[in-house]
GROMACS .gro file of C-alpha atoms in nm:
model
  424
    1UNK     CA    1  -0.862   0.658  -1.742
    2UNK     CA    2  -1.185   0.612  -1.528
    3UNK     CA    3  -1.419   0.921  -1.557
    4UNK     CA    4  -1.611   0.987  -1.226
    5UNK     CA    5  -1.929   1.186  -1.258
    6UNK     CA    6  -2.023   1.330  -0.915
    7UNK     CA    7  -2.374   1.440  -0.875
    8UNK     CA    8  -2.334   1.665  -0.561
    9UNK     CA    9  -2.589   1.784  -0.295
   10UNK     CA   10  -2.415   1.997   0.005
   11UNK     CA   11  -2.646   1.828   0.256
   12UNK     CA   12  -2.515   1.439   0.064
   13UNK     CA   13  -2.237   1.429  -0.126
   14UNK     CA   14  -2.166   1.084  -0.299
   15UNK     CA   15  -1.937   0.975  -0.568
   16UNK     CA   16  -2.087   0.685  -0.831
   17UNK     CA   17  -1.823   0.552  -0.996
   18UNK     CA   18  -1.921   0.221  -1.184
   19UNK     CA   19  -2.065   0.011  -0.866
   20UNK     CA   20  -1.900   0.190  -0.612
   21UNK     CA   21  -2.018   0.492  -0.446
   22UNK     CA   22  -1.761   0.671  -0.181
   23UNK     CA   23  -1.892   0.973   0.037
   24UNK     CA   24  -1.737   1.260   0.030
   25UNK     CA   25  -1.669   1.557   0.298
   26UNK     CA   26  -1.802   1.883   0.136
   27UNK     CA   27  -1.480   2.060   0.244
   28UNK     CA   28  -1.262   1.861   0.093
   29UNK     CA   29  -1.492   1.846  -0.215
   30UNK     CA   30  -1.481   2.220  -0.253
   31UNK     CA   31  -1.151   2.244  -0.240
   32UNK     CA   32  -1.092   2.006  -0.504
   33UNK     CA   33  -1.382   2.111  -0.754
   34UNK     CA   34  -1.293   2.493  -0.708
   35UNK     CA   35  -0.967   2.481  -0.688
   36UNK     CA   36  -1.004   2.372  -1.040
   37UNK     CA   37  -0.992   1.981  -0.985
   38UNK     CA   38  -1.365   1.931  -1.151
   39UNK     CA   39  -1.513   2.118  -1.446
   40UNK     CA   40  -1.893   2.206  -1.372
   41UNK     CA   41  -2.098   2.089  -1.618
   42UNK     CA   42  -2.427   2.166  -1.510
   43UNK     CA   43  -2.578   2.389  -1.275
   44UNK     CA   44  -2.921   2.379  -1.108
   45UNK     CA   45  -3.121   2.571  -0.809
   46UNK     CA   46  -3.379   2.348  -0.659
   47UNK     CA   47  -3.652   2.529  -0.431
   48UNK     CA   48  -3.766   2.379  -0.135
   49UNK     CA   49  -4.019   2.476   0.132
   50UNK     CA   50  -4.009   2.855  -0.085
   51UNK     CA   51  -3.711   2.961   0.159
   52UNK     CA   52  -3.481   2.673   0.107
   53UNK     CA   53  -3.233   2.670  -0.174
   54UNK     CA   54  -3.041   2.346  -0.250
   55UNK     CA   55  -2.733   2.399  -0.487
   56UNK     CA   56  -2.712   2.046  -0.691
   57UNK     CA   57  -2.371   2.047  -0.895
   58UNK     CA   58  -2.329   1.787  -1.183
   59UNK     CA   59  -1.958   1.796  -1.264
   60UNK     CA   60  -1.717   1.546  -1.450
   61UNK     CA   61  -1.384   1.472  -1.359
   62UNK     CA   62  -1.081   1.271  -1.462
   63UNK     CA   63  -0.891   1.118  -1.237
   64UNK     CA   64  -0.609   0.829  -1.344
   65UNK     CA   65  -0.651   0.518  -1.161
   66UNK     CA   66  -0.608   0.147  -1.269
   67UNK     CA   67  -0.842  -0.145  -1.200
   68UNK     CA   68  -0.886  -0.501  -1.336
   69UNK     CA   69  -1.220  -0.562  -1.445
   70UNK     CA   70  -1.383  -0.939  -1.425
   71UNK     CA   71  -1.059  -1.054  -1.269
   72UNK     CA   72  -1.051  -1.441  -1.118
   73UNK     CA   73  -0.841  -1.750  -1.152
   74UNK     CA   74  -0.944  -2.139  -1.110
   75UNK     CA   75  -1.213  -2.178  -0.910
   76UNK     CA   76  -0.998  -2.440  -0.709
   77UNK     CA   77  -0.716  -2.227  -0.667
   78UNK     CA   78  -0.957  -1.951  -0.501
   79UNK     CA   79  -1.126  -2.194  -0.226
   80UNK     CA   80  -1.042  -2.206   0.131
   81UNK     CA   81  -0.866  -2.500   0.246
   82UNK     CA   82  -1.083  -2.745   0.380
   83UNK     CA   83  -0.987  -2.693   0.733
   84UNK     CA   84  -0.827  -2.398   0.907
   85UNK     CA   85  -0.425  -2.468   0.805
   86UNK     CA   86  -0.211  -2.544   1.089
   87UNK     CA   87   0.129  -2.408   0.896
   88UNK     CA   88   0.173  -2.060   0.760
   89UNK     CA   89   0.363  -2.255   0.489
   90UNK     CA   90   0.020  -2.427   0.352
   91UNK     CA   91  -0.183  -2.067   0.368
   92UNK     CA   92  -0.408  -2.039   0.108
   93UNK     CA   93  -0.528  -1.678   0.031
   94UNK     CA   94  -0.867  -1.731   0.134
   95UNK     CA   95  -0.751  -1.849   0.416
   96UNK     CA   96  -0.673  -1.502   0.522
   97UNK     CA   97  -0.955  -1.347   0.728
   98UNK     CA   98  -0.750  -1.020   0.847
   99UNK     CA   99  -0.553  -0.745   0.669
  100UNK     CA  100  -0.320  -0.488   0.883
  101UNK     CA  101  -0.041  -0.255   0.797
  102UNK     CA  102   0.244  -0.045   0.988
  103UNK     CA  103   0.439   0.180   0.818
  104UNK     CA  104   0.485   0.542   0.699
  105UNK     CA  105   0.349   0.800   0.489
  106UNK     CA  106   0.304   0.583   0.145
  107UNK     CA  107   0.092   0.334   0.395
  108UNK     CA  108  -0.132   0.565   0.530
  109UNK     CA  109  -0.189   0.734   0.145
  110UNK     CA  110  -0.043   1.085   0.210
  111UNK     CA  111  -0.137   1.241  -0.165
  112UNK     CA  112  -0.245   0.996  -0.305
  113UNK     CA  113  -0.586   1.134  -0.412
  114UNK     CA  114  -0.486   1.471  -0.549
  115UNK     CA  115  -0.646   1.572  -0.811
  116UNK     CA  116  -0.356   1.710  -0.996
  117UNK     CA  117  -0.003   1.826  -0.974
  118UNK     CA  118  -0.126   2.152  -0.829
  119UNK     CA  119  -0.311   1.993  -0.584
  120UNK     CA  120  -0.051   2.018  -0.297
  121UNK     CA  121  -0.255   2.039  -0.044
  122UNK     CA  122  -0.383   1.699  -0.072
  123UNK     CA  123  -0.004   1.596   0.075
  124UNK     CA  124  -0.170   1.653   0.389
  125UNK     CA  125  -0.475   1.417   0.344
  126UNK     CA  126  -0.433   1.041   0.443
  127UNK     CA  127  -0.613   0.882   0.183
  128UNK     CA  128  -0.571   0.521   0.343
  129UNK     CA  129  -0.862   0.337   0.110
  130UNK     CA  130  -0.623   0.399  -0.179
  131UNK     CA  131  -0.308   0.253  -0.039
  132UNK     CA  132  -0.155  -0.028  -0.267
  133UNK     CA  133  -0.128  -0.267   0.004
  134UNK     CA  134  -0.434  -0.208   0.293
  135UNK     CA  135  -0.673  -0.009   0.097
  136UNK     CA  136  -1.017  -0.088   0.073
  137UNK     CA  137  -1.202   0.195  -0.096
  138UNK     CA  138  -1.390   0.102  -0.452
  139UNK     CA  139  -1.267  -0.253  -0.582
  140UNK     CA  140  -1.023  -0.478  -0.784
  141UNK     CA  141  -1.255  -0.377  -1.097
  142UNK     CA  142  -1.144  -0.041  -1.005
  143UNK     CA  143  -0.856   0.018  -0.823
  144UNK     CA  144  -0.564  -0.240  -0.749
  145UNK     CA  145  -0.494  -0.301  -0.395
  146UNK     CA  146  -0.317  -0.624  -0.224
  147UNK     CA  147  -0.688  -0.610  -0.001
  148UNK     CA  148  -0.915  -0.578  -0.307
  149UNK     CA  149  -0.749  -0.872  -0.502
  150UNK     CA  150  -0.765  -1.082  -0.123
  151UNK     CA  151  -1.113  -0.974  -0.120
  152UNK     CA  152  -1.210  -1.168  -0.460
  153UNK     CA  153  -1.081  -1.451  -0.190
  154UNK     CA  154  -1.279  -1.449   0.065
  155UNK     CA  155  -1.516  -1.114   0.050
  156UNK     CA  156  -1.552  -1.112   0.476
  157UNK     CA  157  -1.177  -1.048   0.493
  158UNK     CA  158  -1.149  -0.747   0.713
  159UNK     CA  159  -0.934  -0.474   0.822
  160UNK     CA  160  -0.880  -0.300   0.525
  161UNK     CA  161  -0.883   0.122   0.546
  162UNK     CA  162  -1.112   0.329   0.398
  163UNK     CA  163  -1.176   0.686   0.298
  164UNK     CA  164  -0.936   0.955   0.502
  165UNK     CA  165  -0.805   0.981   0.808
  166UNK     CA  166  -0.494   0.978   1.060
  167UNK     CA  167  -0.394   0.649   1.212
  168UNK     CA  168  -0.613   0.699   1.532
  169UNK     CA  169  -0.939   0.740   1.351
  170UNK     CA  170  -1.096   0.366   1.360
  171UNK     CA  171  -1.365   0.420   1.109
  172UNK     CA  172  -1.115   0.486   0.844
  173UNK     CA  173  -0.774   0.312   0.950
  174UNK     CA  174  -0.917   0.008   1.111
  175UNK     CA  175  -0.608  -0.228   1.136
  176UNK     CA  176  -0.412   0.033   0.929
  177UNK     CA  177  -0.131   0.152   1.197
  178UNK     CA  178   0.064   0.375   0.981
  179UNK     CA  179   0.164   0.715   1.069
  180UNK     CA  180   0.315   1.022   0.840
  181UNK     CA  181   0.732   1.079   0.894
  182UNK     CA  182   0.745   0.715   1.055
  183UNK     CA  183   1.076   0.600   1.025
  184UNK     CA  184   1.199   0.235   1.161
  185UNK     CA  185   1.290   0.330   1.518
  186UNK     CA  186   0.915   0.387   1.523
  187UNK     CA  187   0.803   0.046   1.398
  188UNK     CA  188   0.784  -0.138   1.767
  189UNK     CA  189   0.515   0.137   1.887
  190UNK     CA  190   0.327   0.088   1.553
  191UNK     CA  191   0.375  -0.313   1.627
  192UNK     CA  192   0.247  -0.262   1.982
  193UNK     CA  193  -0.040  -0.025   1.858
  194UNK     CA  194  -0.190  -0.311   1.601
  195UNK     CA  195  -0.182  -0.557   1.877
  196UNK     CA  196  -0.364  -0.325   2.065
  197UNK     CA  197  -0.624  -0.317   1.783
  198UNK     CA  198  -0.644  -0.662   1.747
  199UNK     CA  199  -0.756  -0.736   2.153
  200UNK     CA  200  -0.951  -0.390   2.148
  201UNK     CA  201  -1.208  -0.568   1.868
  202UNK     CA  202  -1.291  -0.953   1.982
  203UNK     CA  203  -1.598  -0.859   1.763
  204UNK     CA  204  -1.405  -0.811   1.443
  205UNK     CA  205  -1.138  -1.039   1.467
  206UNK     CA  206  -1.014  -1.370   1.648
  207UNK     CA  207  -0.687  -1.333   1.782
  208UNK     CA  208  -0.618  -1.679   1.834
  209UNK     CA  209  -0.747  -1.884   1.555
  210UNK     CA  210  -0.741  -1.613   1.196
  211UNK     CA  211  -0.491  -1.587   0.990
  212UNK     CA  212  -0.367  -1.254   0.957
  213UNK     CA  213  -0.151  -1.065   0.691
  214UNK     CA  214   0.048  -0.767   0.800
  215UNK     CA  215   0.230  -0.614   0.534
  216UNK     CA  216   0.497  -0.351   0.633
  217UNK     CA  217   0.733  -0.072   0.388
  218UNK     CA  218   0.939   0.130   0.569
  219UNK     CA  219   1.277   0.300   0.514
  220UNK     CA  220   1.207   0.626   0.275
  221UNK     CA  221   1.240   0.881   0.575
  222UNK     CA  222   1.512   0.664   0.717
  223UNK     CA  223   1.724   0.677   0.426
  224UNK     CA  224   1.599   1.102   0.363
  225UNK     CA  225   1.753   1.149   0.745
  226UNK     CA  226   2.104   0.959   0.722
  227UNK     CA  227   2.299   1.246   0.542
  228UNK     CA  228   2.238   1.424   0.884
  229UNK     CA  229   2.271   1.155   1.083
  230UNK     CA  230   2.423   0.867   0.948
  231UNK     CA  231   2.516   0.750   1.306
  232UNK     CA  232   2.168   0.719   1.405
  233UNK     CA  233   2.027   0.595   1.102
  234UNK     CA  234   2.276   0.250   0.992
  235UNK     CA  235   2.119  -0.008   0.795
  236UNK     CA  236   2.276  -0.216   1.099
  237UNK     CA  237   1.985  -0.011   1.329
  238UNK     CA  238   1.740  -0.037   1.046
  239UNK     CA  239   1.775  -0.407   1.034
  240UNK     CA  240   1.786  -0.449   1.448
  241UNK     CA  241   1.450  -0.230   1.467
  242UNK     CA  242   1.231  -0.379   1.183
  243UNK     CA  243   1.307  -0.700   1.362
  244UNK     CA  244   1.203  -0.548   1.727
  245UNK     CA  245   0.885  -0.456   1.514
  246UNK     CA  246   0.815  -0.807   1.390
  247UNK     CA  247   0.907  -0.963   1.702
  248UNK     CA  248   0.648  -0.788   1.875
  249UNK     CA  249   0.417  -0.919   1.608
  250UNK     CA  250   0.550  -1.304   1.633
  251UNK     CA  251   0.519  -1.318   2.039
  252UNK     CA  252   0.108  -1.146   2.044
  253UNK     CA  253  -0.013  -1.260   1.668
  254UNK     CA  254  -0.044  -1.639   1.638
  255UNK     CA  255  -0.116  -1.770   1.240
  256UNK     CA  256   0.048  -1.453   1.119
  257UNK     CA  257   0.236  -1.353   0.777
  258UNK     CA  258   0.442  -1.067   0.732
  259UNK     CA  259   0.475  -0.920   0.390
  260UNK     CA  260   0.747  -0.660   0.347
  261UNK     CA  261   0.773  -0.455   0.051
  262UNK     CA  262   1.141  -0.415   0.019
  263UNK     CA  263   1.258  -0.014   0.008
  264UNK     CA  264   1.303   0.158  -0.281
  265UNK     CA  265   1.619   0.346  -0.412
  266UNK     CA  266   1.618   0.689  -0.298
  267UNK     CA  267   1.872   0.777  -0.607
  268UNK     CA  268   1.500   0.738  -0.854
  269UNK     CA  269   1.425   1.049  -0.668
  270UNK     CA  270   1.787   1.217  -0.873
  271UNK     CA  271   1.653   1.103  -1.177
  272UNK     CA  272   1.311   1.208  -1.138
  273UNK     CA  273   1.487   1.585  -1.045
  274UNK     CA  274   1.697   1.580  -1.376
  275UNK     CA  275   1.350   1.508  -1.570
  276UNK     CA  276   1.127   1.725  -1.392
  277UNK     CA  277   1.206   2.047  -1.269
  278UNK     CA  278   0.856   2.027  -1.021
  279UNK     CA  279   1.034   1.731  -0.875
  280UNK     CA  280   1.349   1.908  -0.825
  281UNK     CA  281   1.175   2.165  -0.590
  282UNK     CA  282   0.988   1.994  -0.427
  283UNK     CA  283   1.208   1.713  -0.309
  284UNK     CA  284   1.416   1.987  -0.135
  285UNK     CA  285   1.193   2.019   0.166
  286UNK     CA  286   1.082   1.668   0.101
  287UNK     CA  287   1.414   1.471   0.083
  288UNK     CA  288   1.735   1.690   0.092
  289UNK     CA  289   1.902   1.415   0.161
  290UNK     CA  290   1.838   1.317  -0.194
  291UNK     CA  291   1.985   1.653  -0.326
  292UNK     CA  292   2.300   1.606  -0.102
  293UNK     CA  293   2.574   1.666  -0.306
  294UNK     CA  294   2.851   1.593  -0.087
  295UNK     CA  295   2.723   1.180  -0.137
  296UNK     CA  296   2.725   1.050  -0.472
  297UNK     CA  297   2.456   0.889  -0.627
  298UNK     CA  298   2.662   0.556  -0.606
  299UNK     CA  299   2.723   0.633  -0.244
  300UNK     CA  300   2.326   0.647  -0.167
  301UNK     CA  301   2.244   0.386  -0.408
  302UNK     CA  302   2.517   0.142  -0.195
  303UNK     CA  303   2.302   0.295   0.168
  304UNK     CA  304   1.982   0.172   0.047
  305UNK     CA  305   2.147  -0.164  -0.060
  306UNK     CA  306   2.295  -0.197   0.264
  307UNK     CA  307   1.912  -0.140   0.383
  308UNK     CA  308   1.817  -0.390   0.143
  309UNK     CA  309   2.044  -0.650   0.288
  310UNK     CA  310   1.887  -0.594   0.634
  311UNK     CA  311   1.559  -0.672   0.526
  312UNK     CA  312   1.646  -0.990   0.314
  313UNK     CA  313   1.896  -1.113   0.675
  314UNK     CA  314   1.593  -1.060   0.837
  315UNK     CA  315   1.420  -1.310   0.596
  316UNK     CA  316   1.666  -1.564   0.595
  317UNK     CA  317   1.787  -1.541   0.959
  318UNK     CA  318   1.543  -1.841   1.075
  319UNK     CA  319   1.463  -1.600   1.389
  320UNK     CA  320   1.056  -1.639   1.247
  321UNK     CA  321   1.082  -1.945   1.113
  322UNK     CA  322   1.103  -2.151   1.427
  323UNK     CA  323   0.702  -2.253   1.474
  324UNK     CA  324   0.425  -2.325   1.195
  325UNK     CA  325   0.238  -2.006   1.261
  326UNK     CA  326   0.427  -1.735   1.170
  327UNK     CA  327   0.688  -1.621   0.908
  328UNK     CA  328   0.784  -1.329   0.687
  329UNK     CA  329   0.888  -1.250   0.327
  330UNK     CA  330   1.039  -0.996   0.132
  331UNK     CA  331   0.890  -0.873  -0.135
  332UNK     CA  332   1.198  -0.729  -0.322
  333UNK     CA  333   1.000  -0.600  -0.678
  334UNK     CA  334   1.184  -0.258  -0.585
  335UNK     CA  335   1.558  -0.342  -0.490
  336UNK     CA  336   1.661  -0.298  -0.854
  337UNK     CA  337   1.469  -0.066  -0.962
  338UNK     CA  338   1.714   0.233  -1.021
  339UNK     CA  339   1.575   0.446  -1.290
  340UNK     CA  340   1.263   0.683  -1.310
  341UNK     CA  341   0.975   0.570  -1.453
  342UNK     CA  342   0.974   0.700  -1.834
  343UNK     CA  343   0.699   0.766  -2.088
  344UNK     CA  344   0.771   0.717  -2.478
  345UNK     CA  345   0.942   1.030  -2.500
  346UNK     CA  346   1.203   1.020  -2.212
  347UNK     CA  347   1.038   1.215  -1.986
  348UNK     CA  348   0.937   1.127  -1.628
  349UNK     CA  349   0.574   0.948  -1.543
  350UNK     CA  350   0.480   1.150  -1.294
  351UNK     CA  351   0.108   1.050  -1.299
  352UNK     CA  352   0.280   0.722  -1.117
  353UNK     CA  353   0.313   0.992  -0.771
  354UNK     CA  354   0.173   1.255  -0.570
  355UNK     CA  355   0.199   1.648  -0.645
  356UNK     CA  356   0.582   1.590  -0.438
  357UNK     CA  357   0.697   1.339  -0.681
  358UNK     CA  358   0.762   1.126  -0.339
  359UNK     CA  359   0.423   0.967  -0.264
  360UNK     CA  360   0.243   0.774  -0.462
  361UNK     CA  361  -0.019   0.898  -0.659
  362UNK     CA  362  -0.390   0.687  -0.653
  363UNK     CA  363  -0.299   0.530  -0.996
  364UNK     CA  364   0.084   0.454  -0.833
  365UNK     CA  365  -0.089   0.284  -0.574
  366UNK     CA  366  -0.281   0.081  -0.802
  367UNK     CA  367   0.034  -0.033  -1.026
  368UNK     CA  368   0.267  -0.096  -0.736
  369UNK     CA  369  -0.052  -0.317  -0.629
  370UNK     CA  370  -0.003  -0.506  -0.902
  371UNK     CA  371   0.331  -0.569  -0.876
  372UNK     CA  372   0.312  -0.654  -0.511
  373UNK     CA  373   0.068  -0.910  -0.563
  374UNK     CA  374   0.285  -1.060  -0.867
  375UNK     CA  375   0.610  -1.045  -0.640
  376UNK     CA  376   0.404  -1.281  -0.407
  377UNK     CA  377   0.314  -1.563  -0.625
  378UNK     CA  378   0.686  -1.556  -0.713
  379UNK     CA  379   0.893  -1.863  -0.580
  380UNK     CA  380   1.130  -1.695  -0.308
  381UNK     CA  381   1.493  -1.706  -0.500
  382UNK     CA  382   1.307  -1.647  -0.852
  383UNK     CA  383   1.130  -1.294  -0.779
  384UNK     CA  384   1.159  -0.985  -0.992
  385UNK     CA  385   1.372  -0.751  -0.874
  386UNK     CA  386   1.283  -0.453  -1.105
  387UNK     CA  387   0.914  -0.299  -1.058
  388UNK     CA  388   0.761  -0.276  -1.402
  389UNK     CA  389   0.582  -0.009  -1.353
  390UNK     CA  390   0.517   0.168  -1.675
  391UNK     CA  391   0.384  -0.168  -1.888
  392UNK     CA  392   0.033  -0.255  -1.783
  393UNK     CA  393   0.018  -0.555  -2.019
  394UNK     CA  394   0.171  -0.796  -1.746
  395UNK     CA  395  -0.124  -0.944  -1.636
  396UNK     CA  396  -0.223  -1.011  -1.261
  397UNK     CA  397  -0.143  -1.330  -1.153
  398UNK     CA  398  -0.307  -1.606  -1.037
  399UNK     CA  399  -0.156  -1.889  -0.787
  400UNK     CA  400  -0.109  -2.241  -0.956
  401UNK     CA  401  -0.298  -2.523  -0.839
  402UNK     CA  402   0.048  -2.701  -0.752
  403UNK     CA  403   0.099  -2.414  -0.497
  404UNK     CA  404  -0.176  -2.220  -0.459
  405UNK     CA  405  -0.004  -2.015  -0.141
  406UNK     CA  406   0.211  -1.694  -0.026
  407UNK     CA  407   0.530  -1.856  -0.157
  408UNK     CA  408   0.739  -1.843   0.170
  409UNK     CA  409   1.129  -1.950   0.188
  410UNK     CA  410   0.964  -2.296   0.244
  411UNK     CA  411   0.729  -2.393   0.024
  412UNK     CA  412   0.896  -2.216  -0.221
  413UNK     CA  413   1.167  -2.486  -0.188
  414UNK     CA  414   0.896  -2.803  -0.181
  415UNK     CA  415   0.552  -2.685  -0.231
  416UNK     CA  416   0.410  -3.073  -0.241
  417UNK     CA  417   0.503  -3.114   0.120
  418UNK     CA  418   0.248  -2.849   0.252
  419UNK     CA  419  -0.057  -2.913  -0.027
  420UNK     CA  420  -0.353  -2.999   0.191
  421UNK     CA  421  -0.733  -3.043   0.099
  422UNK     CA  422  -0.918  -2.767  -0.033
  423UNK     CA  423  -1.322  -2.675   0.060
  424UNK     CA  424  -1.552  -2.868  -0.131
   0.00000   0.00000   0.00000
């Protein structure tokens, strides 16, 4: 547990936490300090110009979170390539000069910096610099994110998000297109959106000649809706519109690769309600789909399977496969996972989420992170299925030198083929 002492002046409120230093709104700090998220510690009235009085607040708090500190690999494995790679399938990670996301409310980081359980009203901040694939905020010695391990790759990569704020605000989401309640069927204008990003900043990013990673999860809200609306909400549709989404993607974003974190099983959310009777509540305005019982938990578990399917088609269907600059993979460390995440005693971990027991919390982020990054080192046909999300001994990996790339259906099959040069 990282301990964050916060020395806080109304007029300049910063947060030093090892190297890093965030900036904080004062709103938003007051309503986590007094609504009992900080214990004050020290208290101090500072004079100034004899009618001036400056408040400066030392308090300590304790917020979970999970870094890797001193983290590398082989200093060969870490290089660029020698020259810009011409196939998607030889992509070394420091190759990668541009991050973006689309996706829904786990994306843009809904919750995930409440301070606590009670902290409920943090499910309405986006805190996008703590998402566990696109944020940016503190680094890999403090906080796991697929961006912070690419940036011990090459440090320039950009579009990472930072800090808070909705989808629209630059400054924050930069090439971060997620939006709250998002479900597929709203993938294509998220897709059209980041393209719109990319020509909107010539400055920031080369559309033509960077490689680009856009990672995508989707299907929580898609899978909460079908009890209602099963009709609407097929894995057959879910399938058709991810692909409308990544389409959109393949015909505007040359040297792209798309990473998609396969869905989780909605049925955890069951368990979690058996073990926690928080979760139960809340998960009845959140997902009542979940609570359903008129649909079994086999019944559910076999929907998000059929989900599951749609994204792995997509994968295998050759339809982004056909030219050197572009592919996708599945990242499928969740299409197993069936069970709530336990502590020792049986009981639920629910410092892994947010106050709902639905998003992720800022530590979640950090260990799904992990396991993202893991998942794509993996050889496509020999990745984990099951999220370990409750043993932090795994380490973090680090590609081999005989295929130091984003193992794609591919070069997963005959790395030596796509091995080029690497940067002197």
């Amino acid at each position: 547990m990282i301990k964050r002492h916060k020395i806080i002046n109304k007029s300049n409120i910063k947060v030093s936490n090892g190297s890093s230093k965030r900036r904080f709104n004062w709103n938003l700090f007051v309503r986590g300090c007094v609504e009992s998220q900080c214990s004050f510690t020290h208290y101090q009235v500072l004079p100034m110009f004899k009618l001036i009085l400056f408040s400066l607040l030392v308090v300590t708090c304790a917020v979970k979170d999970y870094g890797i500190p001193g983290w590398t690999c082989d200093e060969q494995v870490m290089k660029k390539s020698a020259t810009v790679p011409k196939s998607v399938h030889s992509l070394r990670f420091a190759d990668i000069n541009v991050i973006g996301a689309i996706g829904d409310s786990i994306t843009a980081g809904n919750g995930a910096g409440a301070a606590d359980e009670n902290d409920t009203l943090a499910l309405q901040i986006q805190y996008r610099g703590l998402t566990f694939s696109v944020g940016g905020d503190m680094d890999l010695d403090e906080h796991v994110t697929l961006a912070n391990i690419l940036k011990k790759f090459n440090p320039n990569i950009f579009g990472f998000s930072v800090k808070t704020g909705a989808a629209n605000v630059w400054a924050s989401a930069q090439l971060n297109a997620a939006v709250p309640g998002a479900r597929a069927v709203n993938l294509t204008d998220q897709a059209n959106d980041l393209v719109q990003r990319f020509r909107d900043h010539p400055d920031k990013v080369d559309i033509v000649n960077d490689w680009k990673l856009i990672h995508i999860f989707i299907g929580g809200n898609d899978i909460c809706a079908w009890c209602d609306h099963p009709e609407n909400e097929s894995a057959e549709l879910f399938g058709h519109r991810i692909g409308d989404a990544i389409q959109i993607l393949k015909n505007n974003l040359p040297r792209t690769i798309v990473v998609i974190t396969g869905m989780l099983d909605i049925t955890v959310l069951r368990e979690m309600d058996a073990k926690n009777s928080r979760c139960e509540v809340m998960h009845r305005t959140e997902c009542p789909c979940e609570q359903n019982q008129k649909f079994t938990t086999e019944q559910l578990r076999g929907v998000c399977k059929e989900y599951m399917q749609q994204e792995d088609d997509l994968q295998f269907s050759g339809r982004f496969d056909d030219t050197d600059d572009f592919s996708i993979i599945i990242q499928p460390f969740f299409e197993d996972y069936d069970h709530a995440p336990l502590l020792p005693d049986g009981t639920a971990d629910v410092s892994l989420f947010a106050p709902d027991c639905f998003h992720f919390s800022e530590y979640g982020h950090a260990v799904v992170g992990k396991n993202l990054w893991n998942n794509m080192l993996q050889p496509v046909g020999q990745k984990s299925m099951v999220a370990n999300l409750t043993d932090l001994s795994t380490p973090l990996s680090c590609p081999t030198a005989s295929c130091p790339f984003i193992r794609t259906t591919k070069n997963s099959q005959d790395c030596s083929k796509y091995l080029t040069p690497v940067a002197i």
